[in-house]
Coordinates of C-alpha atoms in Angstrom, one line a residue:
Chain A
X1 CA 24.7 -5.0 -4.6
X2 CA 25.1 -2.7 -1.6
X3 CA 26.2 0.8 -1.6
X4 CA 27.3 2.7 1.4
X5 CA 27.9 6.4 0.6
X6 CA 28.6 8.4 3.7
X7 CA 30.6 11.1 5.2
X8 CA 32.3 9.8 8.3
X9 CA 35.6 11.3 9.3
X10 CA 36.3 8.5 11.7
X11 CA 35.5 4.9 12.1
X12 CA 36.3 3.9 8.6
X13 CA 34.7 0.5 8.6
X14 CA 31.5 1.3 10.3
X15 CA 28.9 -1.0 9.2
X16 CA 28.2 -0.8 5.5
X17 CA 26.5 -4.1 5.6
X18 CA 23.0 -2.9 6.4
X19 CA 20.8 -5.7 5.1
X20 CA 22.7 -8.3 7.0
X21 CA 22.5 -6.3 10.2
X22 CA 18.8 -5.5 9.9
X23 CA 17.9 -3.1 12.5
X24 CA 21.1 -3.5 14.5
X25 CA 23.7 -1.3 13.0
X26 CA 27.2 -1.8 14.2
X27 CA 28.5 1.1 16.1
X28 CA 31.9 -0.2 17.0
X29 CA 33.9 -3.1 15.6
X30 CA 34.3 -4.6 19.0
X31 CA 30.6 -5.1 19.4
X32 CA 28.5 -3.1 21.8
X33 CA 25.2 -3.7 23.3
X34 CA 22.8 -1.3 21.6
X35 CA 20.0 -2.0 24.0
X36 CA 22.3 -1.0 26.9
X37 CA 23.5 2.0 25.1
X38 CA 19.9 3.0 24.4
X39 CA 19.2 2.8 28.1
X40 CA 22.2 5.0 28.7
X41 CA 20.9 7.5 26.4
X42 CA 23.8 7.1 24.1
X43 CA 21.9 5.4 21.3
X44 CA 18.7 6.7 19.8
X45 CA 16.7 4.6 17.5
X46 CA 14.0 5.7 15.1
X47 CA 12.4 2.7 13.5
X48 CA 11.7 3.7 9.9
X49 CA 9.4 0.8 9.3
X50 CA 6.9 1.8 12.0
X51 CA 7.6 5.5 11.9
X52 CA 4.3 7.3 11.7
X53 CA 4.5 10.0 9.1
X54 CA 2.1 12.7 9.8
X55 CA -0.1 13.1 6.7
X56 CA 1.5 10.1 5.2
X57 CA -1.5 7.8 5.3
X58 CA -2.1 6.3 1.9
X59 CA -5.6 7.7 1.5
X60 CA -4.6 11.3 1.7
X61 CA -1.9 11.3 -0.8
X62 CA -2.7 14.8 -1.8
X63 CA -1.0 16.1 1.3
X64 CA 2.6 16.9 1.2
X65 CA 4.4 13.7 1.9
X66 CA 7.5 15.6 3.0
X67 CA 6.0 16.2 6.4
X68 CA 7.3 12.9 7.6
X69 CA 10.9 13.7 6.8
X70 CA 10.6 17.2 8.2
X71 CA 9.3 15.6 11.4
X72 CA 12.1 13.1 11.5
X73 CA 14.7 15.8 11.1
X74 CA 13.0 17.7 13.9
X75 CA 13.4 14.6 16.1
X76 CA 17.1 14.3 15.2
X77 CA 17.7 17.9 15.9
X78 CA 15.9 17.7 19.2
X79 CA 17.9 14.7 20.3
X80 CA 21.2 16.4 19.4
X81 CA 20.3 19.7 21.1
X82 CA 19.3 17.9 24.3
X83 CA 22.7 16.3 24.5
X84 CA 25.2 17.7 27.0
X85 CA 27.6 20.1 25.4
X86 CA 30.7 17.8 25.5
X87 CA 28.9 15.1 23.6
X88 CA 27.4 17.2 20.9
X89 CA 30.3 17.0 18.5
X90 CA 30.8 13.3 18.7
X91 CA 27.4 12.3 17.3
X92 CA 27.1 9.9 14.4
X93 CA 23.8 9.8 12.5
X94 CA 23.3 6.5 10.8
X95 CA 20.6 6.2 8.2
X96 CA 20.0 2.6 7.4
X97 CA 18.6 2.7 4.0
X98 CA 17.9 5.9 2.2
X99 CA 15.7 4.1 -0.2
X100 CA 13.2 3.6 2.6
X101 CA 13.1 7.3 3.0
X102 CA 12.2 7.6 -0.7
X103 CA 9.3 5.3 0.0
X104 CA 8.3 7.5 2.8
X105 CA 8.5 10.5 0.6
X106 CA 6.5 8.8 -2.1
X107 CA 9.4 8.8 -4.5
X108 CA 10.2 12.4 -4.2
X109 CA 13.9 12.4 -4.6
X110 CA 14.2 16.1 -3.8
X111 CA 12.6 15.7 -0.4
X112 CA 15.1 13.0 0.5
X113 CA 18.0 15.1 -0.8
X114 CA 16.8 18.0 1.2
X115 CA 16.7 15.8 4.3
X116 CA 20.2 14.6 3.6
X117 CA 21.4 18.2 3.0
X118 CA 20.0 19.2 6.4
X119 CA 21.7 16.3 8.1
X120 CA 24.9 17.2 6.2
X121 CA 24.6 20.7 7.5
X122 CA 24.6 19.3 11.0
X123 CA 27.8 17.6 10.3
X124 CA 29.6 20.8 9.3
X125 CA 28.0 22.8 12.1
X126 CA 28.5 20.5 15.0
X127 CA 31.2 18.3 13.7
X128 CA 29.1 15.1 13.9
X129 CA 29.2 12.5 11.3
X130 CA 26.6 11.1 8.9
X131 CA 26.6 7.6 7.6
X132 CA 24.0 6.8 5.0
X133 CA 23.3 3.6 3.4
X134 CA 21.7 3.0 0.0
X135 CA 21.3 0.3 -2.5
X136 CA 23.0 0.9 -5.8
X137 CA 21.3 -1.7 -7.7
X138 CA 18.0 0.1 -7.4
X139 CA 19.3 2.9 -9.5
X140 CA 21.3 0.9 -12.0
X141 CA 18.6 1.0 -14.6
X142 CA 17.8 4.7 -14.4
X143 CA 19.6 7.0 -16.7
X144 CA 20.5 9.8 -14.3
X145 CA 20.1 8.6 -10.8
X146 CA 20.3 12.0 -9.1
X147 CA 20.0 10.7 -5.6
X148 CA 22.8 8.3 -5.6
X149 CA 25.0 10.6 -7.6
X150 CA 24.5 13.5 -5.3
X151 CA 25.1 11.3 -2.3
X152 CA 28.3 10.1 -3.8
X153 CA 29.3 13.7 -4.5
X154 CA 28.7 14.9 -1.0
X155 CA 30.4 12.0 0.7
X156 CA 33.9 12.3 2.1
X157 CA 34.2 8.6 2.3
X158 CA 32.5 6.1 0.0
X159 CA 32.2 2.5 1.0
X160 CA 31.0 0.0 -1.5
X161 CA 30.0 -3.4 -0.2
X162 CA 29.7 -6.0 -2.8
X163 CA 29.6 -9.8 -3.0
X164 CA 32.7 -11.4 -4.5
X165 CA 32.5 -12.0 -8.2
X166 CA 32.7 -15.7 -7.4
X167 CA 29.7 -15.5 -5.1
X168 CA 29.3 -16.0 -1.4
X169 CA 31.7 -18.2 0.5
X170 CA 31.8 -19.4 4.0
X171 CA 35.0 -17.5 4.9
X172 CA 34.7 -14.4 2.8
X173 CA 31.3 -12.8 2.8
X174 CA 32.1 -10.0 0.5
X175 CA 34.4 -7.1 -0.3
X176 CA 34.5 -3.5 0.5
X177 CA 35.9 -0.8 -1.6
X178 CA 36.7 2.2 0.5
X179 CA 37.3 5.5 -1.3
X180 CA 38.6 8.1 1.0
X181 CA 38.5 11.6 -0.6
X182 CA 40.5 12.9 2.3
X183 CA 39.0 16.3 2.3
X184 CA 40.6 17.3 5.5
X185 CA 42.3 20.3 4.2
X186 CA 45.4 18.6 3.1
X187 CA 45.0 18.9 -0.5
X188 CA 43.7 16.2 -2.8
X189 CA 44.7 13.0 -1.1
X190 CA 42.7 10.3 -2.6
X191 CA 42.9 6.8 -1.4
X192 CA 41.2 3.6 -2.5
X193 CA 41.5 0.5 -0.5
X194 CA 40.0 -2.9 -1.0
X195 CA 39.1 -5.3 1.8
X196 CA 37.5 -8.5 2.2
X197 CA 35.2 -9.0 5.1
X198 CA 33.5 -11.7 7.1
X199 CA 30.6 -11.0 9.4
X200 CA 30.8 -12.7 12.7
X201 CA 28.4 -12.8 15.6
X202 CA 29.9 -9.9 17.5
X203 CA 32.1 -8.1 15.0
X204 CA 33.2 -8.0 11.4
X205 CA 36.6 -9.1 10.3
X206 CA 38.3 -7.1 7.7
X207 CA 41.3 -8.3 5.8
X208 CA 43.2 -7.8 2.7
X209 CA 42.4 -10.0 -0.2
X210 CA 44.4 -13.1 -0.2
X211 CA 45.7 -12.7 3.4
X212 CA 43.5 -15.5 4.5
X213 CA 43.9 -19.0 3.4
Chain B
X1 CA 38.7 -9.3 23.5
X2 CA 38.2 -11.5 26.5
X3 CA 37.6 -8.5 28.6
X4 CA 34.4 -7.8 26.8
X5 CA 33.1 -11.2 27.5
X6 CA 30.4 -10.9 30.0
X7 CA 28.0 -8.2 28.9
X8 CA 29.0 -5.9 26.1
X9 CA 29.2 -8.5 23.4
X10 CA 25.8 -8.7 22.2
X11 CA 24.5 -8.6 18.7
X12 CA 22.7 -11.7 19.7
X13 CA 19.8 -11.2 21.9
X14 CA 19.5 -12.8 25.3
X15 CA 16.3 -14.7 25.5
X16 CA 14.7 -16.7 28.1
X17 CA 14.2 -20.3 27.2
X18 CA 10.5 -20.8 27.1
X19 CA 9.8 -24.5 27.3
X20 CA 6.2 -24.1 26.3
X21 CA 7.3 -23.4 22.8
X22 CA 8.3 -26.9 21.9
X23 CA 4.9 -28.2 22.8
X24 CA 3.1 -25.8 20.5
X25 CA 2.6 -27.6 17.3
X26 CA 3.8 -25.7 14.3
X27 CA 6.4 -23.6 16.1
X28 CA 10.0 -24.4 16.6
X29 CA 12.7 -22.5 18.4
X30 CA 15.5 -21.3 16.3
X31 CA 18.9 -19.7 17.2
X32 CA 19.1 -16.3 18.7
X33 CA 15.7 -16.3 20.2
X34 CA 13.9 -16.7 16.9
X35 CA 10.9 -18.9 16.3
X36 CA 10.3 -20.9 13.2
X37 CA 7.1 -21.6 11.5
X38 CA 6.9 -24.2 8.7
X39 CA 6.7 -23.3 5.1
X40 CA 4.6 -26.4 4.5
X41 CA 7.4 -27.9 2.4
X42 CA 9.8 -30.0 4.4
X43 CA 12.7 -29.5 2.0
X44 CA 12.3 -25.8 2.0
X45 CA 12.3 -25.7 5.8
X46 CA 15.6 -27.6 5.8
X47 CA 17.1 -25.3 3.2
X48 CA 16.1 -22.2 5.2
X49 CA 17.6 -23.7 8.3
X50 CA 14.3 -24.5 10.0
X51 CA 11.5 -22.6 8.3
X52 CA 10.3 -19.1 8.1
X53 CA 11.2 -16.9 11.1
X54 CA 8.3 -15.4 12.9
X55 CA 8.2 -11.7 12.2
X56 CA 9.6 -12.0 8.7
X57 CA 8.3 -10.9 5.4
X58 CA 8.7 -13.6 2.8
X59 CA 8.5 -12.5 -0.8
X60 CA 8.3 -14.8 -3.8
X61 CA 9.0 -13.6 -7.3
X62 CA 6.6 -15.2 -9.7
X63 CA 7.4 -16.6 -13.0
X64 CA 5.6 -15.0 -15.9
X65 CA 4.9 -18.2 -17.6
X66 CA 3.9 -20.7 -14.9
X67 CA 2.0 -20.6 -11.6
X68 CA 4.7 -22.3 -9.6
X69 CA 4.4 -19.7 -6.8
X70 CA 1.0 -21.1 -6.2
X71 CA 2.6 -24.4 -5.0
X72 CA 4.5 -22.5 -2.3
X73 CA 1.4 -20.5 -1.5
X74 CA -0.9 -23.5 -1.1
X75 CA 1.4 -25.5 1.0
X76 CA 2.1 -22.5 3.2
X77 CA -1.6 -21.9 3.8
X78 CA -2.5 -25.6 4.3
X79 CA 0.3 -26.0 6.8
X80 CA -1.1 -23.1 8.8
X81 CA -4.6 -24.5 8.8
X82 CA -3.4 -27.9 9.8
X83 CA -1.7 -26.2 12.8
X84 CA -4.8 -24.2 13.6
X85 CA -3.1 -21.0 12.9
X86 CA -5.3 -18.1 11.8
X87 CA -4.9 -17.1 8.2
X88 CA -5.4 -14.0 6.1
X89 CA -5.5 -14.5 2.4
X90 CA -5.6 -11.8 -0.1
X91 CA -5.9 -12.4 -3.8
X92 CA -6.7 -10.5 -6.9
X93 CA -9.5 -13.0 -7.8
X94 CA -13.1 -12.2 -7.4
X95 CA -13.8 -15.0 -5.0
X96 CA -10.7 -15.7 -2.8
X97 CA -12.6 -18.0 -0.6
X98 CA -13.1 -20.4 -3.4
X99 CA -9.3 -20.9 -3.6
X100 CA -9.4 -22.5 -0.2
X101 CA -11.0 -25.5 -1.8
X102 CA -7.9 -26.1 -3.8
X103 CA -5.6 -26.4 -0.8
X104 CA -3.7 -29.7 -0.5
X105 CA -4.3 -32.1 2.3
X106 CA -1.7 -33.4 4.6
X107 CA -0.5 -36.8 3.4
X108 CA -1.9 -39.0 6.1
X109 CA -0.4 -42.2 5.0
X110 CA 3.3 -41.9 4.4
X111 CA 4.1 -42.5 0.9
X112 CA 6.9 -44.6 -0.3
X113 CA 9.5 -41.9 -0.4
X114 CA 9.0 -40.6 3.1
X115 CA 8.7 -44.1 4.5
X116 CA 12.0 -44.8 2.9
X117 CA 13.3 -41.7 4.5
X118 CA 12.0 -42.9 7.8
X119 CA 13.5 -46.3 7.4
X120 CA 16.8 -44.6 6.6
X121 CA 16.6 -42.7 9.8
X122 CA 15.7 -45.8 11.7
X123 CA 18.6 -47.6 10.4
X124 CA 20.8 -44.7 11.5
X125 CA 19.2 -44.8 14.9
X126 CA 19.7 -48.5 15.3
X127 CA 23.4 -48.2 14.5
X128 CA 23.7 -45.4 17.0
X129 CA 22.0 -47.4 19.7
X130 CA 24.3 -50.3 19.0
X131 CA 27.3 -48.1 19.3
X132 CA 26.0 -46.9 22.6
X133 CA 26.4 -50.3 24.0
X134 CA 30.1 -50.0 23.6
X135 CA 30.4 -46.5 24.6
X136 CA 29.0 -47.1 28.1
X137 CA 27.8 -44.6 30.5
X138 CA 30.7 -42.3 30.8
X139 CA 29.2 -39.7 28.5
X140 CA 25.7 -39.8 29.8
X141 CA 25.3 -36.0 29.8
X142 CA 26.1 -35.9 26.1
X143 CA 23.8 -38.7 25.5
X144 CA 20.9 -37.1 27.2
X145 CA 21.5 -34.0 25.3
X146 CA 21.5 -36.0 22.1
X147 CA 18.4 -37.8 23.1
X148 CA 16.8 -34.4 23.7
X149 CA 17.8 -33.3 20.3
X150 CA 16.6 -36.5 18.7
X151 CA 13.3 -36.1 20.4
X152 CA 13.1 -32.6 19.1
X153 CA 13.9 -33.8 15.7
X154 CA 11.3 -36.5 15.8
X155 CA 8.8 -34.0 17.2
X156 CA 9.5 -31.7 14.4
X157 CA 9.2 -34.5 11.9
X158 CA 5.8 -35.4 13.1
X159 CA 4.4 -32.1 14.0
X160 CA 6.3 -29.1 12.6
X161 CA 5.9 -29.8 9.0
X162 CA 3.7 -32.1 7.0
X163 CA 3.9 -33.6 3.6
X164 CA 1.1 -32.3 1.5
X165 CA -0.7 -34.4 -1.1
X166 CA -1.4 -32.0 -3.9
X167 CA -4.0 -34.2 -5.4
X168 CA -6.1 -34.5 -2.3
X169 CA -8.1 -31.4 -1.2
X170 CA -7.9 -30.3 2.4
X171 CA -10.5 -31.8 4.7
X172 CA -13.4 -29.6 5.4
X173 CA -12.7 -29.9 9.1
X174 CA -9.7 -27.8 8.7
X175 CA -11.7 -25.0 7.1
X176 CA -14.8 -25.0 9.2
X177 CA -14.7 -22.9 12.2
X178 CA -11.2 -21.6 11.6
X179 CA -10.3 -18.1 11.5
X180 CA -9.7 -17.4 7.8
X181 CA -10.0 -13.9 6.5
X182 CA -10.3 -13.6 2.8
X183 CA -9.8 -10.4 0.9
X184 CA -10.2 -9.7 -2.7
X185 CA -7.7 -7.1 -3.8
X186 CA -9.5 -6.5 -7.0
X187 CA -12.3 -4.4 -5.7
X188 CA -10.6 -1.8 -3.7
X189 CA -9.2 1.2 -5.5
X190 CA -6.2 1.5 -3.2
X191 CA -4.3 -0.4 -0.5
X192 CA -5.8 1.2 2.6
X193 CA -8.4 -1.5 3.0
X194 CA -5.8 -4.3 2.7
X195 CA -3.5 -2.5 5.1
X196 CA -6.2 -2.1 7.7
X197 CA -7.2 -5.7 7.4
X198 CA -3.6 -6.8 7.9
X199 CA -3.3 -4.4 10.9
X200 CA -6.4 -5.8 12.6
X201 CA -5.4 -9.4 11.8
X202 CA -1.9 -8.8 13.1
X203 CA -3.0 -7.0 16.3
X204 CA -4.0 -10.4 17.8
X205 CA -0.4 -11.6 17.5
X206 CA 1.4 -8.7 18.9
X207 CA 4.6 -9.7 20.5
X208 CA 5.1 -9.4 24.2
X209 CA 7.7 -10.9 26.4
X210 CA 5.8 -14.0 27.3
X211 CA 6.1 -17.0 25.2
X212 CA 4.4 -17.6 21.9
X213 CA 1.3 -19.7 21.7
X214 CA -0.3 -18.6 18.6
X215 CA 1.1 -17.5 15.3
X216 CA -0.6 -16.1 12.3
X217 CA 0.0 -16.3 8.6
X218 CA -0.7 -13.7 6.0
X219 CA -0.7 -14.7 2.4
X220 CA -1.0 -12.1 -0.4
X221 CA -1.2 -13.5 -3.8
X222 CA 0.1 -11.5 -6.8
X223 CA 0.4 -8.2 -5.1
X224 CA 0.2 -5.5 -7.7
X225 CA -1.3 -7.8 -10.4
X226 CA -2.6 -5.8 -13.3
X227 CA -6.3 -6.5 -12.5
X228 CA -5.9 -4.4 -9.3
X229 CA -6.6 -0.7 -9.6
X230 CA -3.5 0.3 -7.9
X231 CA -1.1 -1.7 -9.9
X232 CA 0.4 1.5 -11.3
X233 CA 0.7 3.3 -7.9
X234 CA 4.2 2.2 -7.4
X235 CA 5.0 4.2 -4.3
X236 CA 1.8 3.4 -2.6
X237 CA 2.5 -0.3 -3.0
X238 CA 6.0 0.2 -1.7
X239 CA 4.7 2.1 1.2
X240 CA 2.2 -0.7 1.9
X241 CA 5.0 -3.2 1.9
X242 CA 7.0 -1.0 4.2
X243 CA 4.2 -0.8 6.8
X244 CA 3.4 -4.5 6.3
X245 CA 7.0 -5.3 7.1
X246 CA 6.9 -3.1 10.1
X247 CA 3.7 -4.6 11.4
X248 CA 4.8 -8.2 10.8
X249 CA 8.2 -7.6 12.5
X250 CA 6.6 -6.7 15.7
X251 CA 4.1 -9.6 15.8
X252 CA 4.2 -13.4 15.8
X253 CA 3.3 -13.8 12.3
X254 CA 4.8 -14.4 8.9
X255 CA 3.6 -12.7 5.7
X256 CA 4.1 -14.5 2.4
X257 CA 3.7 -12.1 -0.6
X258 CA 4.1 -13.2 -4.2
X259 CA 4.5 -10.7 -6.9
X260 CA 4.9 -10.6 -10.6
X261 CA 8.3 -9.1 -10.8
X262 CA 8.3 -9.1 -14.6
X263 CA 5.6 -6.5 -14.6
X264 CA 7.5 -4.1 -12.5
X265 CA 10.1 -1.8 -13.7
X266 CA 13.6 -3.0 -12.8
X267 CA 14.3 -0.4 -10.1
X268 CA 10.9 -1.0 -8.5
X269 CA 11.4 -4.7 -8.5
X270 CA 14.8 -4.1 -6.8
X271 CA 13.1 -2.0 -4.2
X272 CA 10.6 -4.7 -3.5
X273 CA 13.3 -7.3 -3.3
X274 CA 15.2 -5.2 -0.7
X275 CA 12.0 -5.0 1.3
X276 CA 11.9 -8.8 1.7
X277 CA 13.4 -10.6 4.7
X278 CA 13.4 -13.8 2.8
X279 CA 13.4 -13.7 -0.9
X280 CA 12.6 -16.6 -3.2
X281 CA 11.9 -16.9 -6.8
X282 CA 10.3 -19.6 -8.9
X283 CA 11.0 -20.3 -12.6
X284 CA 9.3 -22.5 -15.0
X285 CA 11.3 -25.0 -17.0
X286 CA 10.6 -25.2 -20.7
X287 CA 9.2 -28.5 -21.7
X288 CA 11.7 -29.6 -24.2
X289 CA 14.9 -27.9 -23.6
X290 CA 17.4 -30.3 -25.0
X291 CA 20.5 -28.5 -23.7
X292 CA 19.2 -28.3 -20.2
X293 CA 18.0 -31.9 -20.3
X294 CA 21.5 -32.9 -21.1
X295 CA 23.0 -30.8 -18.4
X296 CA 20.9 -31.9 -15.5
X297 CA 19.9 -35.2 -14.2
X298 CA 16.3 -35.9 -13.5
X299 CA 15.2 -33.2 -15.9
X300 CA 12.1 -35.0 -16.9
X301 CA 10.7 -34.9 -13.4
X302 CA 11.4 -31.3 -12.8
X303 CA 8.5 -28.9 -12.8
X304 CA 10.5 -25.8 -12.1
X305 CA 13.3 -24.2 -10.3
X306 CA 13.3 -22.4 -7.0
X307 CA 15.9 -19.8 -6.2
X308 CA 16.8 -18.7 -2.7
X309 CA 18.1 -15.2 -2.9
X310 CA 17.9 -14.1 0.7
X311 CA 17.3 -15.8 4.0
X312 CA 15.9 -13.7 6.9
X313 CA 18.3 -13.0 9.7
X314 CA 16.8 -11.8 12.9
X315 CA 18.7 -10.9 16.0
X316 CA 22.0 -11.7 14.4
X317 CA 24.2 -10.1 11.7
X318 CA 25.8 -13.3 10.5
X319 CA 24.5 -14.1 7.0
X320 CA 23.4 -17.5 5.9
X321 CA 25.6 -19.0 3.3
X322 CA 23.8 -21.7 1.5
X323 CA 25.6 -24.4 -0.3
X324 CA 23.3 -24.0 -3.2
X325 CA 20.8 -21.4 -4.1
X326 CA 19.0 -23.1 -6.9
X327 CA 16.8 -26.1 -6.4
X328 CA 14.6 -28.1 -8.6
X329 CA 11.0 -28.4 -7.8
X330 CA 9.7 -31.9 -8.3
X331 CA 6.5 -33.6 -7.7
X332 CA 7.0 -36.9 -6.0
X333 CA 4.5 -39.4 -7.5
X334 CA 2.7 -36.3 -8.8
X335 CA 1.6 -35.6 -5.3
X336 CA 4.3 -34.4 -3.0
X337 CA 6.4 -31.4 -3.5
X338 CA 10.1 -31.9 -3.1
X339 CA 13.1 -29.7 -3.6
X340 CA 16.4 -31.1 -4.7
X341 CA 19.8 -29.7 -5.3
X342 CA 20.6 -29.5 -8.9
X343 CA 22.8 -32.4 -10.0
X344 CA 24.9 -31.9 -13.0
X345 CA 25.0 -34.5 -15.6
X346 CA 26.5 -37.6 -14.3
X347 CA 26.4 -40.7 -16.4
X348 CA 23.3 -42.4 -15.2
X349 CA 20.0 -40.8 -15.2
X350 CA 18.9 -41.5 -11.7
X351 CA 17.5 -38.6 -9.8
X352 CA 19.4 -36.9 -7.1
X353 CA 18.7 -37.4 -3.5
X354 CA 16.3 -35.2 -1.8
X355 CA 17.7 -32.3 0.0
X356 CA 18.3 -33.4 3.5
X357 CA 21.8 -33.0 4.6
X358 CA 22.6 -31.0 7.7
X359 CA 25.2 -29.0 5.8
X360 CA 22.6 -26.5 4.6
X361 CA 21.8 -25.1 7.9
X362 CA 25.2 -25.4 9.4
X363 CA 25.5 -21.6 9.1
X364 CA 22.7 -21.0 11.4
X365 CA 23.1 -24.0 13.7
X366 CA 26.7 -23.1 14.2
X367 CA 25.9 -19.6 15.3
X368 CA 23.6 -20.9 17.9
X369 CA 26.4 -22.7 19.6
X370 CA 28.9 -19.9 19.6
X371 CA 28.6 -18.2 22.9
X372 CA 31.9 -16.6 23.4

């Protein structure tokens, strides 16, 4: 059901459970107050639902609809460049729902891919990380889902969040498959792990299948 | 872990308890600072753990064969009108205002079933009171708490959600002088007009920190129906939904959108479904499906099936795990809409009990109590 494709060198189990979290995206497992962090200028939030895309109004659809994404990238770049030097390389960009960006770009996959490429460049330039979430089921019916395939290709770590085959349960909310390509220069180490998870009020519990009774 | 206790642990929002809320008819406080508004179907409210959360986008996938979504729509609208809540109704028909004449009326005299329900409750109460005699005063604090809860329950029984008699049209008094916006989506070539109407409608419910007094309801029937000019403008409709969701989220309102999912391409339909905060679908039941009839009890009384795919979660990340996701839609005495858990083929053919256990909402009610 869910698909988290992202390149995050650290913090393996960042929140891949976007729709459950809604607009609050977990930053740390232990739970942290995002509102407080926002006031501390450590957390910056762009609401994609109310984001006003310049030239995006439905009536002037002739205009280039990529303007919104360019502007968004500009904002991100501005935020990062305004950060003090020592914090610049520890930035994590979290995109909750790439499919919403496609909506913003009126279905232009290329614009969204461009945007992701730009953000990806930031990660290699500044050493920050990029976590992007998408929904795999949207693309399951199309023959060559470029967007999701490219995202998967670019990702260093791929996290798939799915419901259990047996459905939802009170104690296990779903399973994660984490594919770590390990492209950290040490050859082709390639790891796949499987976790079960349970979302709690302040954190998410991860455990190996069968380790809970 | 304990070190984090005081401040940093907060996926759940701190909220000031506004006492005014409980006196506003039609609104109910939920966990994590959310507010519930009734769906107009008592059973559905219970299933969802209290009702529709204010600020959520509710989407209903229509069945291609039967208009069961209209049942949900009508009850939702009537409930709003009974509670004096402003309403915006958009429909692909030429004359949307005419539809208001078909809205059901609140069942004034309790019918057999609900009176039975009440008497059940009374019995429960009586027993509880008698137990109290033996328990004595040592747990007065708990008692008073329970009384409060009971009061709230009773309140909500009487005010929060009504039973609607589908055969009795809504009294004119509920329609006259009320704020009802009707929009026909057939005429306009695109969604700009509808979006602007929604924006102006929602602007009166914009959320501020003070307590909620008024909530609004938006109902959009068959968005993207083929008679609308924009039915093939896939991305425009998605973009409309996106902004509708954004607008509703920041206001004290609920938007109920039904859509013909079978007309959309699979991937578009999935995109729409991801947009929804609460996602329901209705399905017709074929009249004479012998296999199904054998499998399920009370098959003859069923009109259709209701599926709960997703329940809105606001201010929390804990998902709702329902005990069941498929419910049968029945018309009690051909008048009142009830939802029941599906019961698999026991020996006798008696119909199942109406959905009313507290187990369903245990997920949400539990989270409200956890404060460590």
